[in-house]
Coordinates of C-alpha atoms and ligand atoms in Angstrom, one line a residue:
Chain A
X1179 CA 31.4 6.9 -25.2
X1180 CA 27.9 6.9 -25.0
X1181 CA 26.2 5.8 -21.1
X1182 CA 24.0 2.3 -21.1
X1183 CA 21.8 0.4 -19.2
X1184 CA 22.3 -3.1 -19.0
X1185 CA 20.4 -6.1 -18.8
X1186 CA 21.4 -9.4 -17.7
X1187 CA 21.5 -12.2 -19.7
X1188 CA 21.4 -15.6 -18.1
X1189 CA 24.1 -18.4 -18.7
X1190 CA 22.0 -21.0 -19.5
X1191 CA 19.0 -20.1 -21.1
X1192 CA 20.1 -16.5 -22.0
X1193 CA 17.0 -14.9 -21.2
X1194 CA 17.7 -11.0 -21.0
X1195 CA 16.4 -9.7 -17.8
X1196 CA 16.5 -6.0 -15.9
X1197 CA 16.2 -5.3 -13.5
X1198 CA 19.0 -7.6 -12.1
X1199 CA 17.1 -10.3 -10.1
X1200 CA 19.9 -12.7 -8.4
X1201 CA 18.1 -15.7 -10.6
X1202 CA 17.0 -16.2 -14.2
X1203 CA 13.5 -15.3 -13.6
X1204 CA 13.0 -17.3 -16.8
X1205 CA 14.0 -20.6 -16.1
X1206 CA 15.6 -20.2 -12.0
X1207 CA 19.1 -21.0 -13.3
X1208 CA 22.0 -19.2 -10.9
X1209 CA 25.7 -19.1 -12.3
X1210 CA 28.0 -19.5 -9.7
X1211 CA 32.1 -18.8 -10.0
X1212 CA 33.4 -19.2 -6.7
X1213 CA 31.8 -17.2 -4.4
X1214 CA 30.0 -14.8 -6.4
X1215 CA 26.9 -15.0 -9.0
X1216 CA 27.8 -14.2 -12.5
X1217 CA 25.2 -12.7 -15.8
X1218 CA 26.6 -11.9 -19.1
X1219 CA 25.6 -8.7 -19.9
X1220 CA 24.1 -6.8 -22.9
X1221 CA 23.2 -3.5 -22.8
X1222 CA 19.6 -2.5 -23.7
X1223 CA 18.0 -0.6 -26.3
X1224 CA 17.2 3.2 -25.8
X1225 CA 14.5 3.8 -28.3
X1226 CA 10.7 2.6 -27.6
X1227 CA 7.3 3.7 -26.8
X1228 CA 5.9 5.2 -24.1
X1229 CA 3.0 3.5 -22.0
X1230 CA 2.4 5.5 -19.2
X1231 CA 3.7 9.1 -17.9
X1232 CA 3.2 11.7 -15.1
X1233 CA 4.2 14.9 -13.7
X1234 CA 5.6 15.0 -10.6
X1235 CA 4.6 18.5 -8.6
X1236 CA 5.8 16.8 -4.6
X1237 CA 9.3 15.9 -5.3
X1238 CA 12.0 14.0 -2.7
X1239 CA 13.5 17.0 -0.9
X1240 CA 17.0 16.9 -2.3
X1241 CA 15.0 18.0 -5.7
X1242 CA 15.8 21.4 -6.6
X1243 CA 13.4 21.4 -9.9
X1244 CA 9.3 22.5 -9.6
X1245 CA 8.1 19.3 -11.4
X1246 CA 10.0 16.2 -13.1
X1247 CA 8.2 13.9 -15.2
X1248 CA 8.2 10.0 -15.3
X1249 CA 7.0 7.1 -17.8
X1250 CA 7.5 3.6 -17.9
X1251 CA 8.6 2.9 -21.5
X1252 CA 8.3 -0.5 -23.7
X1253 CA 12.4 -0.7 -25.3
X1254 CA 12.0 -1.8 -29.2
X1255 CA 13.4 -5.2 -27.7
X1256 CA 9.9 -5.9 -25.8
X1257 CA 11.8 -4.7 -22.3
X1258 CA 9.9 -2.1 -19.9
X1259 CA 11.7 0.5 -17.7
X1260 CA 11.3 3.6 -15.6
X1261 CA 13.0 6.5 -16.7
X1262 CA 12.6 10.4 -16.4
X1263 CA 11.2 12.2 -19.3
X1264 CA 12.1 15.6 -20.8
X1265 CA 8.6 15.7 -23.2
X1266 CA 7.3 18.6 -23.0
X1267 CA 3.3 16.8 -24.1
X1268 CA 3.9 13.2 -23.3
X1269 CA 1.1 11.2 -24.8
X1270 CA 0.5 7.2 -24.3
X1271 CA 1.9 5.1 -27.1
X1272 CA 4.3 8.0 -28.5
X1273 CA 8.1 6.7 -29.7
X1274 CA 10.7 8.4 -27.3
X1275 CA 14.6 7.9 -27.3
X1276 CA 16.5 7.9 -24.4
X1277 CA 19.5 9.1 -23.2
X1278 CA 21.3 8.3 -19.7
X1279 CA 22.2 11.3 -17.7
X1280 CA 22.4 12.6 -14.9
X1281 CA 19.0 11.5 -12.7
X1282 CA 19.3 12.6 -9.5
X1283 CA 22.3 14.0 -7.1
X1284 CA 21.8 12.7 -3.2
X1285 CA 24.2 14.3 -1.4
X1286 CA 27.6 13.1 -2.8
X1287 CA 26.0 10.2 -4.3
X1288 CA 25.4 10.8 -8.1
X1289 CA 22.8 8.5 -9.9
X1290 CA 22.5 7.9 -13.2
X1291 CA 19.8 6.4 -15.7
X1292 CA 17.7 7.2 -18.5
X1293 CA 16.2 10.0 -19.8
X1294 CA 13.3 9.7 -22.5
X1295 CA 12.6 12.3 -25.2
X1296 CA 10.4 12.5 -28.5
X1297 CA 11.5 10.5 -31.1
X1298 CA 8.7 12.1 -33.3
Chain B
X836 CA -5.5 -25.9 11.9
X837 CA -7.2 -24.1 15.0
X838 CA -9.7 -21.2 14.8
X839 CA -8.6 -17.9 15.5
X840 CA -11.1 -15.3 17.0
X841 CA -10.7 -11.1 17.5
X842 CA -11.6 -10.6 21.1
X843 CA -9.9 -7.2 21.8
X844 CA -9.6 -4.2 20.0
X845 CA -8.3 -0.4 20.4
X846 CA -7.2 2.8 18.5
X847 CA -5.8 6.0 18.8
X848 CA -6.5 9.2 17.2
X849 CA -4.9 9.0 13.8
X850 CA -3.8 12.4 13.5
X851 CA -0.9 14.2 15.5
X852 CA 0.6 12.3 18.3
X853 CA 3.0 13.9 20.6
X854 CA 4.0 10.5 21.9
X855 CA 7.0 8.5 21.7
X856 CA 6.4 5.7 19.1
X857 CA 6.3 2.4 21.6
X858 CA 3.4 4.7 23.7
X859 CA 1.8 4.8 20.4
X860 CA 1.8 1.5 20.2
X861 CA 0.7 0.7 23.8
X862 CA -2.0 2.9 24.0
X863 CA -4.7 0.9 22.1
X864 CA -2.7 -2.2 23.0
X865 CA -3.9 -1.7 27.1
X866 CA -7.1 -0.8 25.3
X867 CA -7.6 -3.8 23.6
X868 CA -5.9 -5.7 26.5
X869 CA -8.8 -4.1 28.7
X870 CA -11.6 -5.0 25.8
X871 CA -10.8 -8.7 26.1
X872 CA -10.6 -8.7 29.1
X873 CA -6.8 -10.3 29.5
X874 CA -4.1 -9.3 31.4
X875 CA -1.7 -10.6 30.0
X876 CA -1.1 -12.7 26.6
X877 CA 1.1 -15.4 25.1
X878 CA 2.9 -13.3 22.6
X879 CA 2.9 -10.0 21.3
X880 CA 3.6 -8.7 17.5
X881 CA 3.8 -5.2 16.5
X882 CA 3.6 -3.5 13.5
X883 CA 5.7 -1.1 12.2
X884 CA 7.8 0.7 9.2
X885 CA 9.1 3.4 9.9
X886 CA 11.0 2.9 13.3
X887 CA 14.4 2.9 12.9
X888 CA 14.3 5.7 10.6
X889 CA 11.9 8.2 11.4
X890 CA 11.7 8.0 15.0
X891 CA 15.1 6.3 16.4
X892 CA 13.3 3.7 18.0
X893 CA 14.3 0.1 16.6
X894 CA 13.2 -2.7 18.4
X895 CA 10.0 -1.7 18.9
X896 CA 8.6 -5.5 19.7
X897 CA 10.9 -4.9 23.3
X898 CA 10.2 -1.8 23.7
X899 CA 6.2 -2.2 23.9
X900 CA 6.5 -5.1 26.0
X901 CA 8.2 -3.0 28.4
X902 CA 5.7 -0.3 28.9
X903 CA 3.2 -2.6 28.9
X904 CA 5.1 -5.0 31.9
X905 CA 4.4 -7.8 29.9
X906 CA 8.2 -9.4 30.6
X907 CA 8.9 -12.0 29.6
X908 CA 6.4 -12.7 27.0
X909 CA 8.3 -13.2 23.4
X910 CA 7.2 -9.9 21.0
X911 CA 8.9 -9.0 17.3
X912 CA 8.4 -6.0 15.3
X913 CA 7.1 -6.9 11.8
X914 CA 7.8 -4.9 8.9
X915 CA 6.6 -5.2 5.9
X916 CA 6.1 -1.6 4.5
X917 CA 2.3 -0.4 4.1
X918 CA 1.4 -3.7 4.9
X919 CA 2.9 -4.5 8.2
X920 CA -0.1 -4.3 10.1
X921 CA -2.1 -7.1 8.4
X922 CA 1.2 -9.2 8.3
X923 CA 1.4 -8.8 12.0
X924 CA -2.4 -10.3 12.5
X925 CA -1.6 -12.8 9.7
X926 CA 1.4 -13.7 11.7
X927 CA -0.9 -14.0 14.9
X928 CA -3.1 -15.6 13.5
X929 CA -0.5 -18.7 12.5
X930 CA 0.6 -18.4 16.1
X931 CA -2.9 -19.3 17.4
X932 CA -3.2 -21.7 14.5
X933 CA -0.6 -23.8 15.4
X934 CA -1.5 -24.5 18.8
X935 CA 1.4 -22.8 19.9
X936 CA 0.2 -20.0 21.3
X937 CA -3.6 -19.2 22.6
X938 CA -3.4 -15.3 22.9
X939 CA -2.0 -12.5 21.1
X940 CA -1.0 -9.1 21.4
X941 CA -1.2 -7.2 17.7
X942 CA -0.4 -3.4 18.3
X943 CA 1.1 -1.6 15.0
X944 CA 2.2 2.2 15.6
X945 CA 3.7 5.1 13.2
X946 CA 4.8 8.2 14.1
X947 CA 5.8 10.8 11.0
X948 CA 5.8 14.0 12.7
X949 CA 9.5 15.1 13.4
X950 CA 9.4 15.0 9.7
X951 CA 7.6 17.3 6.8
X952 CA 5.8 15.8 4.3
X953 CA 7.9 15.7 1.6
X954 CA 10.5 13.8 3.6
X955 CA 7.9 11.2 5.0
X956 CA 7.3 10.6 1.8
X957 CA 11.0 10.2 0.4
X958 CA 11.1 7.6 3.4
X959 CA 8.6 5.7 2.0
X960 CA 9.8 6.1 -1.5
X961 CA 12.8 3.5 0.2
X962 CA 10.4 0.5 -0.7
X963 CA 10.6 1.1 -4.3
X964 CA 13.4 -0.7 -6.3
X965 CA 16.2 0.6 -5.7
X966 CA 18.2 1.0 -8.5
X967 CA 15.1 0.6 -11.9
X968 CA 12.9 3.3 -9.7
X969 CA 13.8 5.1 -6.7
X970 CA 17.3 6.3 -8.5
X971 CA 15.0 8.9 -10.7
X972 CA 13.1 10.5 -7.9
X973 CA 10.6 8.0 -8.2
X974 CA 7.8 8.1 -5.1
X975 CA 4.5 6.3 -4.5
X976 CA 2.5 9.5 -5.8
X977 CA 4.7 9.3 -8.6
X978 CA 3.8 5.0 -9.6
X979 CA -0.2 6.0 -8.1
X980 CA 0.1 8.5 -11.3
X981 CA 1.5 6.3 -13.7
X982 CA -0.6 3.8 -13.1
X983 CA -4.0 5.8 -12.9
X984 CA -3.5 7.3 -16.2
X985 CA -3.1 3.9 -17.4
X986 CA -6.2 2.7 -15.7
X987 CA -7.9 5.9 -17.1
X988 CA -7.3 4.9 -20.7
X989 CA -7.8 1.4 -20.8
X990 CA -11.3 1.8 -18.5
X991 CA -12.7 5.1 -19.0
X992 CA -12.4 6.2 -15.5
X993 CA -11.8 10.1 -14.7
X994 CA -10.9 12.8 -12.5
X995 CA -14.6 12.8 -11.4
X996 CA -14.7 8.9 -10.0
X997 CA -11.5 9.3 -8.2
X998 CA -13.2 12.9 -6.5
X999 CA -16.0 10.7 -5.6
X1000 CA -14.1 8.3 -3.8
X1001 CA -12.7 11.2 -1.7
X1002 CA -15.7 13.1 -1.4
X1003 CA -17.6 9.3 0.2
X1004 CA -14.6 8.5 2.3
X1005 CA -14.2 12.0 3.7
X1006 CA -18.0 12.0 4.5
X1007 CA -17.7 8.4 6.4
X1008 CA -14.5 10.0 8.1
X1009 CA -16.9 12.8 9.7
X1010 CA -18.4 10.1 11.2
X1011 CA -15.7 8.1 13.0
X1012 CA -14.1 10.3 16.1
X1013 CA -10.7 8.9 15.6
X1014 CA -10.3 9.5 11.9
X1015 CA -7.7 11.9 10.6
X1016 CA -9.6 14.7 8.0
X1017 CA -13.2 15.3 9.6
X1018 CA -14.2 17.7 6.6
X1019 CA -16.8 17.4 4.0
X1020 CA -15.6 18.2 0.8
X1021 CA -17.9 18.1 -2.5
X1022 CA -17.1 18.2 -6.1
X1023 CA -17.8 21.7 -6.4
X1024 CA -14.4 22.5 -4.4
X1025 CA -12.4 20.1 -5.8
X1026 CA -13.2 19.5 -9.4
X1027 CA -15.8 21.8 -10.3
X1028 CA -15.8 25.2 -8.7
X1029 CA -14.0 28.2 -9.8
X1030 CA -11.3 27.8 -6.3
X1031 CA -11.3 23.6 -7.1
X1032 CA -7.5 24.2 -8.8
X1033 CA -6.7 26.0 -5.7
X1034 CA -7.8 24.1 -3.1
X1035 CA -7.4 20.3 -5.3
X1036 CA -3.7 21.0 -7.0
X1037 CA -2.5 18.3 -9.2
X1038 CA 0.5 16.5 -7.3
X1039 CA 1.4 13.5 -9.3
X1040 CA -0.9 13.9 -12.8
X1041 CA -3.5 13.1 -13.2
X1042 CA -3.7 12.4 -9.1
X1043 CA -4.7 15.5 -7.1
X1044 CA -4.0 16.5 -3.2
X1045 CA -7.7 15.2 -2.2
X1046 CA -6.3 11.5 -4.4
X1047 CA -3.4 11.0 -1.6
X1048 CA -4.1 9.9 1.7
X1049 CA -2.4 11.7 4.2
X1050 CA 0.6 11.3 6.4
X1051 CA -1.1 10.0 9.9
X1052 CA 0.5 9.5 13.3
X1053 CA -1.5 6.3 15.2
X1054 CA -1.8 2.9 16.2
X1055 CA -4.6 0.4 16.2
X1056 CA -4.4 -2.9 17.9
X1057 CA -6.4 -6.4 18.4
X1058 CA -6.0 -9.2 21.1
X1059 CA -5.9 -12.7 18.8
X1060 CA -7.6 -15.8 20.3
X1061 CA -8.1 -19.3 20.3
X1062 CA -11.7 -21.0 20.3
X1063 CA -11.5 -22.2 23.9
X1064 CA -10.5 -18.7 25.4
X1065 CA -12.9 -16.5 23.2
X1066 CA -15.3 -18.6 24.4
X1067 CA -14.4 -18.6 28.0
X1068 CA -14.0 -14.4 27.6
X1069 CA -17.7 -13.7 26.5
X1070 CA -17.1 -11.1 23.9
X1071 CA -19.0 -11.2 20.6
X1072 CA -17.4 -13.6 18.6
X1073 CA -16.0 -12.8 15.5
X1074 CA -13.4 -15.2 13.4
X1075 CA -10.9 -14.4 11.8
X1076 CA -11.5 -16.8 9.3
X1077 CA -9.4 -16.1 6.3
X1078 CA -5.8 -14.5 5.5
X1079 CA -3.9 -14.5 2.6
X1080 CA -0.6 -13.0 1.1
X1081 CA 0.8 -12.5 -1.9
X1082 CA 3.8 -10.6 -3.5
X1083 CA 4.7 -9.4 -7.5
X1084 CA 7.6 -7.8 -9.0
X1085 CA 9.5 -5.4 -7.0
X1086 CA 9.5 -2.9 -10.2
X1087 CA 6.0 -2.0 -11.4
X1088 CA 7.4 -1.6 -15.0
X1089 CA 8.4 -5.5 -14.8
X1090 CA 4.7 -6.5 -14.4
X1091 CA 2.9 -8.5 -17.7
X1092 CA 0.0 -5.9 -17.0
X1093 CA 0.9 -3.1 -15.7
X1094 CA -3.1 -2.5 -14.5
X1095 CA -3.2 -6.0 -13.2
X1096 CA -2.8 -5.8 -9.1
X1097 CA -2.3 -9.4 -8.8
X1098 CA -1.1 -9.8 -5.3
X1099 CA -4.2 -8.4 -4.5
X1100 CA -6.1 -10.8 -6.5
X1101 CA -4.2 -13.6 -5.3
X1102 CA -4.0 -12.4 -1.8
X1103 CA -8.2 -11.8 -1.6
X1104 CA -8.5 -14.9 -3.5
X1105 CA -6.3 -17.2 -0.8
X1106 CA -8.1 -15.6 2.2
X1107 CA -11.7 -16.5 0.7
X1108 CA -10.5 -19.5 0.1
X1109 CA -10.0 -20.4 3.4
X1110 CA -12.4 -19.1 4.8
X1111 CA -14.8 -20.9 2.6
X1112 CA -16.5 -17.6 1.7
X1113 CA -17.1 -16.1 -1.8
X1114 CA -16.9 -11.8 -2.6
X1115 CA -20.1 -11.8 -3.0
X1116 CA -20.8 -12.6 0.6
X1117 CA -19.0 -9.3 2.1
X1118 CA -21.2 -6.9 3.8
X1119 CA -18.4 -4.4 4.7
X1120 CA -15.4 -3.8 3.3
X1121 CA -12.1 -1.8 3.8
X1122 CA -9.7 -1.4 1.0
X1123 CA -6.2 0.3 0.9
X1124 CA -7.2 3.6 -0.8
X1125 CA -3.8 5.1 -0.3
X1126 CA -4.6 6.6 -3.8
X1127 CA -8.4 6.8 -4.4
X1128 CA -7.7 5.1 -7.8
X1129 CA -6.8 2.3 -5.2
X1130 CA -10.2 1.8 -3.6
X1131 CA -11.8 1.5 -7.2
X1132 CA -8.7 -1.0 -8.7
X1133 CA -8.7 -3.2 -5.4
X1134 CA -12.6 -3.5 -5.3
X1135 CA -12.1 -5.0 -8.8
X1136 CA -9.2 -7.4 -7.8
X1137 CA -10.6 -8.8 -4.9
X1138 CA -13.3 -9.9 -7.1
X1139 CA -16.1 -7.5 -5.8
X1140 CA -16.7 -5.8 -9.2
X1141 CA -15.8 -6.8 -12.9
X1142 CA -12.4 -6.1 -13.9
X1143 CA -13.1 -2.3 -15.4
X1144 CA -16.1 -1.9 -13.5
X1145 CA -15.7 -0.5 -10.3
X1146 CA -15.8 3.0 -11.1
X1147 CA -19.4 2.1 -12.2
X1148 CA -21.0 0.6 -9.0
X1149 CA -19.4 3.6 -7.3
X1150 CA -20.9 5.7 -9.5
X1151 CA -24.2 4.2 -8.7
X1152 CA -23.4 4.4 -5.0
X1153 CA -23.0 0.2 -4.2
X1154 CA -19.9 1.5 -2.1
X1155 CA -21.4 4.4 -0.4
X1156 CA -22.4 3.6 3.2
X1157 CA -26.2 3.2 2.5
X1158 CA -24.9 1.5 -0.4
X1159 CA -25.4 -2.8 -1.0
X1160 CA -21.8 -3.3 -0.2
X1161 CA -20.1 -0.1 1.2
X1162 CA -16.2 0.4 1.4
X1163 CA -13.7 2.1 3.9
X1164 CA -16.8 3.3 6.3
X1165 CA -14.0 4.1 8.6
X1166 CA -13.0 7.2 6.3
X1167 CA -10.2 4.6 5.0
X1168 CA -6.5 5.9 4.4
X1169 CA -7.8 8.5 2.4
X1170 CA -9.5 9.8 5.6
X1171 CA -9.1 8.5 8.3
X1172 CA -5.7 8.4 7.5
X1173 CA -2.4 6.3 6.9
X1174 CA -0.8 5.6 9.9
X1175 CA 1.0 3.2 8.2
X1176 CA 2.2 0.3 10.0
X1177 CA -0.9 0.6 11.9
X1178 CA -3.0 0.8 9.3
X1179 CA -3.8 -3.0 8.6
X1180 CA -4.8 -2.9 12.2
X1181 CA -6.8 0.0 11.8
X1182 CA -8.6 -1.5 8.8
X1183 CA -9.3 -4.9 11.0
X1184 CA -10.6 -2.6 13.8
X1185 CA -13.2 -1.2 11.8
X1186 CA -14.4 -4.2 10.5
X1187 CA -15.0 -5.8 14.3
X1188 CA -16.3 -2.6 15.3
X1189 CA -19.0 -3.2 12.3
X1190 CA -19.2 -7.1 12.7
X1191 CA -19.6 -6.3 16.7
X1192 CA -23.0 -3.7 15.9
X1193 CA -20.7 -1.3 17.7
X1194 CA -20.0 1.2 14.7
X1195 CA -22.8 3.8 16.2
X1196 CA -23.5 6.0 13.1
X1197 CA -21.7 4.8 10.3
X1198 CA -23.2 1.3 11.2
X1199 CA -24.0 -0.7 8.2
X1200 CA -27.2 -3.3 9.0
X1201 CA -26.9 -6.8 9.6
X1202 CA -22.7 -6.9 8.8
X1203 CA -22.3 -10.4 9.3
X1204 CA -19.3 -10.8 7.3
X1205 CA -16.0 -8.4 6.8
X1206 CA -12.7 -7.9 4.4
X1207 CA -9.8 -5.9 4.4
X1208 CA -6.9 -5.4 1.9
X1209 CA -3.7 -4.1 3.2
X1210 CA -1.7 -3.0 0.0
X1211 CA 2.2 -2.6 0.6
X1212 CA 4.7 -1.4 -1.6
X1213 CA 2.8 -0.2 -5.0
X1214 CA 1.0 -4.1 -4.8
X1215 CA 4.1 -5.9 -4.3
X1216 CA 3.1 -7.0 -1.3
X1217 CA -0.4 -7.7 -0.3
X1218 CA -2.7 -9.2 3.1
X1219 CA -5.8 -9.8 2.9
X1220 CA -7.9 -10.6 5.9
X1221 CA -11.6 -11.8 5.8
X1222 CA -13.8 -11.8 9.3
X1223 CA -17.4 -13.5 10.1
X1224 CA -19.3 -12.9 12.9
X1225 CA -20.7 -15.9 14.6
Ligands
LIG2460 ZN1 17.4 -18.8 -17.7

């Protein structure tokens, strides 16, 4: 199954937020279940358009690559997300398609996140 | 609420300092106490970001009191990322304003020379959103690179404008004996000449090496006091007339307009309102130019120039040392250096020097009103200060 990034849907007003906040940023609601805070989750779309990007040449010491590209993408439902780009010559406004991949390995900890490709 | 005055200042060189972190904080503190003519204070706030992780020194506030033999006064460490310095000043000012304290020592220090620059950048990146930014390898330069690209696209800022900020601030730092980087740079050397791409490689496209501040060690301190104490001490009267702070979303992508630095605008508004001043009243300012683009963007958000027009004022020379509104006369983070926890206090130090008329070769003539902007996170926690010479 394809991995997905989840948005957090308010139990009261239905607003979906990403990233996670401990209460709804729209209506301020917190849904308690015992000592737990609960949200419904809903997968975010993975297609959208590129808002801005950078190619970083000074990477954290755990990266082996010479450069990694990052971008902020406006997803097709209007949410924005930061991710890595695997696009040779990115352009602001271009259509992109994301895929959840291994984006960073710090020691034994593996981080998964969205990597965007050109959708053209 | 009582008025607050800055009655003493001290600073170290912002280079590489082979002293323990607590000594880097104690040294400017002693200078500031001497400057004020005080040998004790009612309270101590110490600003620092990396003590626990980089310098193996937690509870820095207590360590500094011990160095200064100031027991049994109360003390805390204030950690607010790169805005720790101005946060500590603001906290000290509230203590005086409330009437709880009559004199407060605020000192800040950072020591990063245990780690190399990639490790230091990785450490600072721990302030980014852990799940939405940091796991991707996003660092502060990466966030600044994305911000810059959008700013260029929307407002017509070019690499040349960014280089102009760097050239101006390097020139100012050459007049500051405490600055980290004291070498003149030129457009030819960093942008136009045949060696430019070698001298000034791309780090976080479109940002190049000379668009990014160095990682410095250093300390800076101020003594704050009530009006009654300040008048007794007989130093030139510099009033901390206003201070303001604001926050924004942790993840940059969550902001409605990713080119807006809303927290800068709100913090500046609060500081100006409290001081009963307008941006047009300011004679000299220190803005948080961790990246050259930030000097331009902050000069707009704090209200000096219209949004999208800051680079034009820079082009006209208005922000140069001999311009209408000199910005970063100390050299800024870009060239005075960025000793994270000390930076906001070093900004205040420069403004006090200017308002006292003690800035020597970089003195802004008749400076009466000064302003600082200390930018934490990538704009998610900002503290501004307004100071007035009486
Ligand atoms: Zn809600």
